[in-house]
Protein backbone atom coordinates (compact mmCIF):
# COMPACT_ATOMS: atom_id res chain seq x y z
CA UNK A 1 0.00 0.00 0.00
CA UNK A 2 1.12 3.55 -0.58
CA UNK A 3 2.79 5.00 2.45
CA UNK A 4 5.42 2.54 3.49
CA UNK A 5 8.94 3.80 3.93
CA UNK A 6 12.12 2.32 5.18
CA UNK A 7 15.23 4.16 6.18
CA UNK A 8 18.86 3.28 5.70
CA UNK A 9 19.45 3.90 9.43
CA UNK A 10 20.80 1.00 11.46
CA UNK A 11 18.06 -1.42 12.51
CA UNK A 12 17.86 -3.44 15.75
CA UNK A 13 18.08 -6.76 13.86
CA UNK A 14 20.97 -8.49 12.12
CA UNK A 15 21.20 -7.53 8.47
CA UNK A 16 21.62 -11.20 7.58
CA UNK A 17 18.08 -12.57 7.18
CA UNK A 18 19.24 -16.16 7.60
CA UNK A 19 20.78 -15.52 11.03
CA UNK A 20 17.53 -14.00 12.25
CA UNK A 21 15.53 -16.97 11.01
CA UNK A 22 17.28 -19.81 12.70
CA UNK A 23 13.96 -21.28 13.84
CA UNK A 24 12.69 -21.59 10.26
CA UNK A 25 14.36 -23.67 7.58
CA UNK A 26 15.64 -21.45 4.76
CA UNK A 27 13.15 -20.84 1.98
CA UNK A 28 15.62 -22.32 -0.54
CA UNK A 29 14.89 -25.80 0.84
CA UNK A 30 11.42 -25.52 -0.72
CA UNK A 31 12.83 -25.14 -4.25
CA UNK A 32 13.56 -28.84 -4.97
CA UNK A 33 10.05 -29.72 -3.72
CA UNK A 34 8.25 -27.36 -6.11
CA UNK A 35 7.95 -29.85 -8.96
CA UNK A 36 5.87 -32.27 -6.87
CA UNK A 37 2.19 -31.13 -7.00
CA UNK A 38 0.55 -30.43 -3.64
CA UNK A 39 -2.55 -28.88 -2.12
CA UNK A 40 -1.56 -25.32 -1.36
CA UNK A 41 -3.24 -22.41 0.40
CA UNK A 42 -1.78 -18.92 0.22
CA UNK A 43 -2.90 -16.39 2.79
CA UNK A 44 -2.00 -12.87 3.84
CA UNK A 45 -2.93 -10.15 6.33
CA UNK A 46 -6.46 -8.86 6.92
CA UNK A 47 -7.75 -6.20 4.49
CA UNK A 48 -5.02 -7.11 1.98
CA UNK A 49 -3.38 -4.18 0.20
CA UNK A 50 -1.62 -4.17 -3.18
CA UNK A 51 1.48 -5.90 -1.81
CA UNK A 52 -0.46 -8.54 0.11
CA UNK A 53 -2.89 -9.36 -2.71
CA UNK A 54 -0.30 -8.89 -5.46
CA UNK A 55 2.26 -11.22 -3.87
CA UNK A 56 -0.41 -13.85 -3.08
CA UNK A 57 -1.83 -13.90 -6.60
CA UNK A 58 1.60 -13.80 -8.26
CA UNK A 59 2.68 -16.82 -6.23
CA UNK A 60 -0.57 -18.60 -7.09
CA UNK A 61 -0.04 -18.05 -10.84
CA UNK A 62 3.52 -19.32 -10.45
CA UNK A 63 2.71 -22.45 -8.42
CA UNK A 64 -0.20 -23.46 -10.65
CA UNK A 65 2.25 -23.85 -13.52
CA UNK A 66 3.82 -26.77 -11.61
CA UNK A 67 0.41 -28.49 -11.27
CA UNK A 68 -0.18 -27.50 -7.63
CA UNK A 69 -3.79 -27.11 -6.51
CA UNK A 70 -3.63 -23.52 -5.18
CA UNK A 71 -6.22 -21.31 -3.46
CA UNK A 72 -5.68 -17.82 -2.09
CA UNK A 73 -7.68 -17.23 1.10
CA UNK A 74 -7.96 -13.65 2.35
CA UNK A 75 -8.83 -13.34 6.05
CA UNK A 76 -11.30 -10.51 5.27
CA UNK A 77 -12.68 -8.54 2.36
CA UNK A 78 -10.43 -6.19 0.40
CA UNK A 79 -10.38 -2.81 -1.32
CA UNK A 80 -12.07 -2.41 -4.70
CA UNK A 81 -8.80 -1.09 -6.17
CA UNK A 82 -7.25 -4.59 -6.17
CA UNK A 83 -10.21 -6.15 -7.97
CA UNK A 84 -8.54 -5.75 -11.37
CA UNK A 85 -5.73 -8.17 -10.47
CA UNK A 86 -5.69 -11.35 -12.55
CA UNK A 87 -7.08 -14.21 -10.45
CA UNK A 88 -8.76 -12.05 -7.78
CA UNK A 89 -12.19 -13.51 -8.61
CA UNK A 90 -11.05 -16.88 -7.28
CA UNK A 91 -9.77 -15.47 -3.97
CA UNK A 92 -11.82 -16.79 -1.05
CA UNK A 93 -12.92 -14.41 1.71
CA UNK A 94 -12.46 -16.39 4.96
CA UNK A 95 -15.14 -14.44 6.84
CA UNK A 96 -17.68 -14.92 4.02
CA UNK A 97 -16.95 -18.58 3.25
CA UNK A 98 -15.83 -19.94 6.58
CA UNK A 99 -16.82 -23.60 5.99
CA UNK A 100 -15.28 -23.94 2.54
CA UNK A 101 -12.13 -22.18 3.74
CA UNK A 102 -11.84 -24.55 6.72
CA UNK A 103 -12.08 -27.55 4.37
CA UNK A 104 -9.32 -26.15 2.15
CA UNK A 105 -7.09 -25.28 5.11
CA UNK A 106 -7.62 -28.69 6.74
CA UNK A 107 -6.57 -30.52 3.58
CA UNK A 108 -3.70 -28.18 2.63
CA UNK A 109 -0.19 -29.63 2.62
CA UNK A 110 1.48 -26.24 2.37
CA UNK A 111 0.21 -22.90 3.67
CA UNK A 112 2.15 -19.87 2.46
CA UNK A 113 1.84 -16.83 4.74
CA UNK A 114 2.69 -13.65 2.87
CA UNK A 115 3.21 -10.06 4.00
CA UNK A 116 2.58 -10.56 7.71
CA UNK A 117 4.84 -11.48 10.61
CA UNK A 118 2.51 -13.00 13.18
CA UNK A 119 -0.73 -14.98 12.93
CA UNK A 120 -2.90 -12.41 14.69
CA UNK A 121 -2.50 -10.09 11.68
CA UNK A 122 -5.03 -12.45 10.02
CA UNK A 123 -7.74 -11.47 12.53
CA UNK A 124 -10.44 -14.19 12.69
CA UNK A 125 -8.20 -16.69 10.87
CA UNK A 126 -5.65 -16.64 13.69
CA UNK A 127 -6.89 -19.64 15.68
CA UNK A 128 -7.36 -21.73 12.54
CA UNK A 129 -3.77 -21.08 11.41
CA UNK A 130 -2.44 -21.95 14.86
CA UNK A 131 -4.23 -25.33 14.79
CA UNK A 132 -2.93 -26.41 11.37
CA UNK A 133 -0.38 -29.21 11.41
CA UNK A 134 0.73 -28.82 7.77
CA UNK A 135 3.90 -27.13 6.53
CA UNK A 136 3.77 -23.36 6.97
CA UNK A 137 5.99 -21.08 4.92
CA UNK A 138 6.59 -17.40 5.67
CA UNK A 139 7.60 -14.76 3.13
CA UNK A 140 7.56 -11.32 4.78
CA UNK A 141 9.36 -8.02 5.34
CA UNK A 142 7.92 -6.81 8.66
CA UNK A 143 9.96 -6.44 11.84
CA UNK A 144 10.03 -9.00 14.66
CA UNK A 145 8.52 -12.05 12.89
CA UNK A 146 7.15 -14.93 14.94
CA UNK A 147 9.55 -17.37 13.25
CA UNK A 148 8.73 -20.20 15.67
CA UNK A 149 5.30 -20.57 14.01
CA UNK A 150 6.74 -21.38 10.57
CA UNK A 151 8.56 -24.43 9.15
CA UNK A 152 10.25 -22.67 6.25
CA UNK A 153 10.58 -19.07 5.36
CA UNK A 154 12.32 -15.81 4.90
CA UNK A 155 11.84 -12.57 6.78
CA UNK A 156 13.88 -9.65 5.49
CA UNK A 157 13.12 -6.09 6.59
CA UNK A 158 15.54 -4.73 3.99
CA UNK A 159 13.11 -5.77 1.23
CA UNK A 160 10.84 -3.12 -0.23
CA UNK A 161 7.84 -5.41 -0.39
CA UNK A 162 6.69 -8.99 -0.24
CA UNK A 163 6.29 -8.79 -4.02
CA UNK A 164 10.05 -8.21 -4.30
CA UNK A 165 10.56 -11.31 -2.14
CA UNK A 166 8.18 -13.42 -4.23
CA UNK A 167 10.06 -12.31 -7.34
CA UNK A 168 13.33 -13.39 -5.62
CA UNK A 169 11.65 -16.70 -4.78
CA UNK A 170 10.73 -17.28 -8.43
CA UNK A 171 14.21 -16.39 -9.68
CA UNK A 172 15.95 -18.32 -6.89
CA UNK A 173 13.93 -21.44 -7.67
CA UNK A 174 15.41 -21.51 -11.16
CA UNK A 175 12.05 -21.04 -12.86
CA UNK A 176 12.31 -17.45 -14.06
CA UNK A 177 10.78 -18.59 -17.36
CA UNK A 178 7.43 -18.98 -15.59
CA UNK A 179 7.15 -15.23 -14.88
CA UNK A 180 4.46 -14.13 -17.33
CA UNK A 181 2.46 -10.95 -17.88
CA UNK A 182 -0.17 -11.67 -15.22
CA UNK A 183 2.51 -12.40 -12.61
CA UNK A 184 4.34 -9.22 -13.67
CA UNK A 185 1.18 -7.11 -13.14
CA UNK A 186 0.56 -8.53 -9.67
CA UNK A 187 4.19 -8.11 -8.58
CA UNK A 188 4.43 -4.59 -9.97
CA UNK A 189 1.32 -3.53 -8.02
CA UNK A 190 2.98 -4.54 -4.75
CA UNK A 191 6.26 -2.82 -5.64
CA UNK A 192 4.39 0.40 -6.44
CA UNK A 193 2.22 0.14 -3.34
CA UNK A 194 4.89 -0.49 -0.75
CA UNK A 195 7.49 1.94 -2.13
CA UNK A 196 5.02 4.84 -2.43
CA UNK A 197 5.44 4.66 -6.22
CA UNK A 198 9.24 4.27 -5.89
CA UNK A 199 9.74 7.35 -3.70
CA UNK A 200 10.79 5.72 -0.41
CA UNK A 201 14.36 4.72 0.46
CA UNK A 202 13.25 1.08 0.20
CA UNK A 203 13.15 1.46 -3.62
CA UNK A 204 16.78 0.35 -3.99
CA UNK A 205 18.51 -0.38 -7.29
CA UNK A 206 17.35 -4.00 -7.23
CA UNK A 207 13.72 -2.87 -7.19
CA UNK A 208 14.24 -0.90 -10.39
CA UNK A 209 16.02 -3.89 -11.95
CA UNK A 210 13.01 -6.05 -11.16
CA UNK A 211 10.74 -3.52 -12.87
CA UNK A 212 12.98 -3.57 -15.94
CA UNK A 213 12.73 -7.36 -16.03
CA UNK A 214 8.94 -7.27 -15.57
CA UNK A 215 8.71 -4.74 -18.43
CA UNK A 216 10.61 -7.16 -20.64
CA UNK A 217 7.96 -9.80 -19.82
CA UNK A 218 5.19 -7.56 -21.17
CA UNK A 219 4.20 -5.47 -18.13
CA UNK A 220 2.10 -2.40 -19.03
CA UNK A 221 3.00 -0.34 -16.00
CA UNK A 222 0.79 2.69 -16.64
CA UNK A 223 -2.28 0.46 -16.74
CA UNK A 224 -1.41 -0.83 -13.27
CA UNK A 225 -1.02 2.74 -11.94
CA UNK A 226 -4.43 3.69 -13.34
CA UNK A 227 -6.02 0.57 -11.89
CA UNK A 228 -4.57 1.30 -8.46
CA UNK A 229 -4.96 5.06 -8.18
CA UNK A 230 -7.62 6.22 -10.64
CA UNK A 231 -10.30 3.83 -9.57
CA UNK A 232 -12.20 5.62 -6.79
CA UNK A 233 -15.69 7.10 -6.84
CA UNK A 234 -16.40 10.81 -6.48
CA UNK A 235 -17.49 10.43 -2.84
CA UNK A 236 -14.01 9.30 -1.85
CA UNK A 237 -12.33 12.40 -3.24
CA UNK A 238 -14.91 14.65 -1.54
CA UNK A 239 -14.25 12.72 1.70
CA UNK A 240 -10.49 13.42 1.38
CA UNK A 241 -11.25 17.13 0.97
CA UNK A 242 -13.52 17.13 4.01
CA UNK A 243 -11.00 15.27 6.17
CA UNK A 244 -8.06 17.52 5.27
CA UNK A 245 -10.14 20.63 5.90
CA UNK A 246 -11.93 19.61 9.09
CA UNK A 247 -10.21 16.63 10.72
CA UNK A 248 -6.49 17.44 10.58
CA UNK A 249 -4.48 19.10 13.36
CA UNK A 250 -0.87 20.16 12.93
CA UNK A 251 1.34 20.38 16.01
CA UNK A 252 4.35 22.31 14.73
CA UNK A 253 6.17 22.07 18.08
CA UNK A 254 6.29 18.29 17.51
CA UNK A 255 6.51 18.40 13.70
CA UNK A 256 3.48 16.15 13.78
CA UNK A 257 0.13 16.03 12.01
CA UNK A 258 -2.86 14.13 13.31
CA UNK A 259 -6.01 13.12 11.46
CA UNK A 260 -8.88 11.70 13.52
CA UNK A 261 -11.92 10.46 11.61
CA UNK A 262 -15.20 9.92 13.46
CA UNK A 263 -17.59 7.15 12.43
CA UNK A 264 -20.17 9.66 11.23
CA UNK A 265 -17.83 10.84 8.47
CA UNK A 266 -17.50 7.26 7.21
CA UNK A 267 -21.27 6.91 7.09
CA UNK A 268 -21.92 10.34 5.58
CA UNK A 269 -19.49 9.78 2.68
CA UNK A 270 -20.36 6.06 2.29
CA UNK A 271 -16.74 5.05 2.87
CA UNK A 272 -15.88 1.42 1.98
CA UNK A 273 -12.83 -0.81 2.59
CA UNK A 274 -9.84 0.77 0.87
CA UNK A 275 -11.30 4.29 0.57
CA UNK A 276 -9.10 5.55 3.44
CA UNK A 277 -5.94 4.17 1.81
CA UNK A 278 -3.29 6.83 1.22
CA UNK A 279 -4.97 9.40 3.47
CA UNK A 280 -2.10 9.23 5.94
CA UNK A 281 0.32 10.34 3.23
CA UNK A 282 -1.23 13.78 2.58
CA UNK A 283 0.10 15.58 5.70
CA UNK A 284 3.62 14.37 4.82
CA UNK A 285 3.64 17.01 2.10
CA UNK A 286 3.69 19.80 4.72
CA UNK A 287 7.24 21.13 5.03
CA UNK A 288 8.98 19.94 8.19
CA UNK A 289 6.45 17.27 9.17
CA UNK A 290 8.21 14.25 10.62
CA UNK A 291 5.35 12.18 12.03
CA UNK A 292 1.82 11.66 10.75
CA UNK A 293 -0.80 9.82 12.76
CA UNK A 294 -4.21 8.80 11.44
CA UNK A 295 -6.93 7.23 13.54
CA UNK A 296 -10.21 5.93 12.18
CA UNK A 297 -13.23 5.08 14.28
CA UNK A 298 -13.99 1.64 12.88
CA UNK A 299 -16.89 -0.48 14.18
CA UNK A 300 -14.76 -2.95 16.09
CA UNK A 301 -11.83 -0.73 17.17
CA UNK A 302 -10.02 2.56 16.66
CA UNK A 303 -7.40 1.82 13.98
CA UNK A 304 -4.16 3.83 13.99
CA UNK A 305 -1.69 4.39 11.14
CA UNK A 306 1.70 6.04 11.68
CA UNK A 307 4.15 7.36 9.07
CA UNK A 308 7.47 9.05 9.75
CA UNK A 309 10.35 10.57 7.85
CA UNK A 310 13.96 9.94 8.86
CA UNK A 311 14.88 8.65 12.28
CA UNK A 312 11.56 8.34 14.07
CA UNK A 313 10.78 4.67 14.78
CA UNK A 314 7.08 4.13 14.05
CA UNK A 315 7.32 0.40 14.72
CA UNK A 316 8.47 0.88 18.34
CA UNK A 317 6.02 3.75 18.85
CA UNK A 318 3.02 1.66 17.70
CA UNK A 319 4.22 -1.39 19.61
CA UNK A 320 4.72 0.52 22.86
CA UNK A 321 1.58 2.68 22.93
CA UNK A 322 -0.99 1.34 20.48
CA UNK A 323 -0.78 -2.47 20.49
CA UNK A 324 0.64 -2.56 16.97
CA UNK A 325 3.82 -2.60 14.93
CA UNK A 326 5.03 -2.73 11.32
CA UNK A 327 8.04 -1.04 9.76
CA UNK A 328 10.48 1.65 10.92
CA UNK A 329 8.79 4.46 8.98
CA UNK A 330 5.29 3.00 8.63
CA UNK A 331 3.28 1.17 11.24
CA UNK A 332 -0.21 0.60 12.52
CA UNK A 333 -1.95 -0.04 15.80
CA UNK A 334 -5.30 -0.22 17.50
CA UNK A 335 -7.23 0.83 20.56
CA UNK A 336 -10.50 -0.24 22.15
CA UNK A 337 -10.94 3.22 23.72
CA UNK A 338 -13.46 5.67 22.24
CA UNK A 339 -12.04 8.02 19.61
CA UNK A 340 -11.61 11.07 21.88
CA UNK A 341 -9.85 9.03 24.54
CA UNK A 342 -7.33 7.40 22.19
CA UNK A 343 -6.66 10.80 20.55
CA UNK A 344 -6.04 12.28 24.01
CA UNK A 345 -3.63 9.45 24.78
CA UNK A 346 -1.74 10.14 21.54
CA UNK A 347 -1.39 13.82 22.42
CA UNK A 348 -0.08 12.96 25.90
CA UNK A 349 2.37 10.34 24.63
CA UNK A 350 3.63 12.77 21.98
CA UNK A 351 5.14 14.96 24.69
CA UNK A 352 7.64 12.19 25.53
CA UNK A 353 8.93 12.35 21.94
CA UNK A 354 9.44 16.08 21.59
CA UNK A 355 13.24 15.81 21.36
CA UNK A 356 13.14 12.96 18.81
CA UNK A 357 10.71 14.87 16.63
CA UNK A 358 12.93 17.95 16.17
P1 LIG B 1 -1.30 0.72 7.63
O1 LIG B 1 -1.12 2.00 8.34
O2 LIG B 1 -1.16 0.87 6.16
O3 LIG B 1 -2.50 -0.05 8.05
O4 LIG B 1 -0.07 -0.19 8.07
C1 LIG B 1 1.25 0.23 7.96
C2 LIG B 1 2.17 -0.93 8.23
O5 LIG B 1 2.02 -1.37 9.57
C3 LIG B 1 1.82 -2.16 7.38
O6 LIG B 1 3.05 -2.76 7.00
C4 LIG B 1 1.04 -3.04 8.27
O7 LIG B 1 1.24 -4.38 7.93
C5 LIG B 1 1.58 -2.70 9.64
N1 LIG B 1 0.51 -2.75 10.63
C6 LIG B 1 -0.66 -2.09 10.57
N2 LIG B 1 -1.40 -2.34 11.67
C7 LIG B 1 -0.68 -3.18 12.44
C8 LIG B 1 -0.93 -3.81 13.70
O8 LIG B 1 -1.97 -3.64 14.36
N3 LIG B 1 0.06 -4.63 14.17
C9 LIG B 1 1.24 -4.82 13.49
N4 LIG B 1 2.16 -5.63 14.01
N5 LIG B 1 1.48 -4.25 12.30
C10 LIG B 1 0.55 -3.44 11.77
MN1 LIG C 1 4.17 -5.34 2.35
PDB file of C-alpha atoms and ligand atoms in Angstrom, residues 1 4 44-45 49-52 55 114-116 140-142 159-163 165 190 193-194 327, ligand 2:
ATOM      1  CA  UNK A   1       0.000   0.000   0.000  1.00  0.00           C
ATOM      2  CA  UNK A   4       5.424   2.537   3.485  1.00  0.00           C
ATOM      3  CA  UNK A  44      -2.004 -12.870   3.842  1.00  0.00           C
ATOM      4  CA  UNK A  45      -2.935 -10.151   6.328  1.00  0.00           C
ATOM      5  CA  UNK A  49      -3.377  -4.176   0.199  1.00  0.00           C
ATOM      6  CA  UNK A  50      -1.620  -4.171  -3.176  1.00  0.00           C
ATOM      7  CA  UNK A  51       1.484  -5.897  -1.808  1.00  0.00           C
ATOM      8  CA  UNK A  52      -0.463  -8.538   0.108  1.00  0.00           C
ATOM      9  CA  UNK A  55       2.257 -11.221  -3.868  1.00  0.00           C
ATOM     10  CA  UNK A 114       2.689 -13.655   2.867  1.00  0.00           C
ATOM     11  CA  UNK A 115       3.214 -10.056   3.995  1.00  0.00           C
ATOM     12  CA  UNK A 116       2.581 -10.562   7.712  1.00  0.00           C
ATOM     13  CA  UNK A 140       7.564 -11.324   4.781  1.00  0.00           C
ATOM     14  CA  UNK A 141       9.365  -8.023   5.341  1.00  0.00           C
ATOM     15  CA  UNK A 142       7.922  -6.815   8.664  1.00  0.00           C
ATOM     16  CA  UNK A 159      13.111  -5.775   1.235  1.00  0.00           C
ATOM     17  CA  UNK A 160      10.839  -3.121  -0.226  1.00  0.00           C
ATOM     18  CA  UNK A 161       7.843  -5.407  -0.395  1.00  0.00           C
ATOM     19  CA  UNK A 162       6.688  -8.987  -0.242  1.00  0.00           C
ATOM     20  CA  UNK A 163       6.293  -8.785  -4.022  1.00  0.00           C
ATOM     21  CA  UNK A 165      10.564 -11.308  -2.141  1.00  0.00           C
ATOM     22  CA  UNK A 190       2.976  -4.536  -4.755  1.00  0.00           C
ATOM     23  CA  UNK A 193       2.216   0.142  -3.337  1.00  0.00           C
ATOM     24  CA  UNK A 194       4.889  -0.491  -0.755  1.00  0.00           C
ATOM     25  CA  UNK A 327       8.042  -1.036   9.762  1.00  0.00           C
TER      26      UNK A 327
HETATM   27 MN1  LIG B   2       4.173  -5.340   2.350  1.00  0.00          MN
END
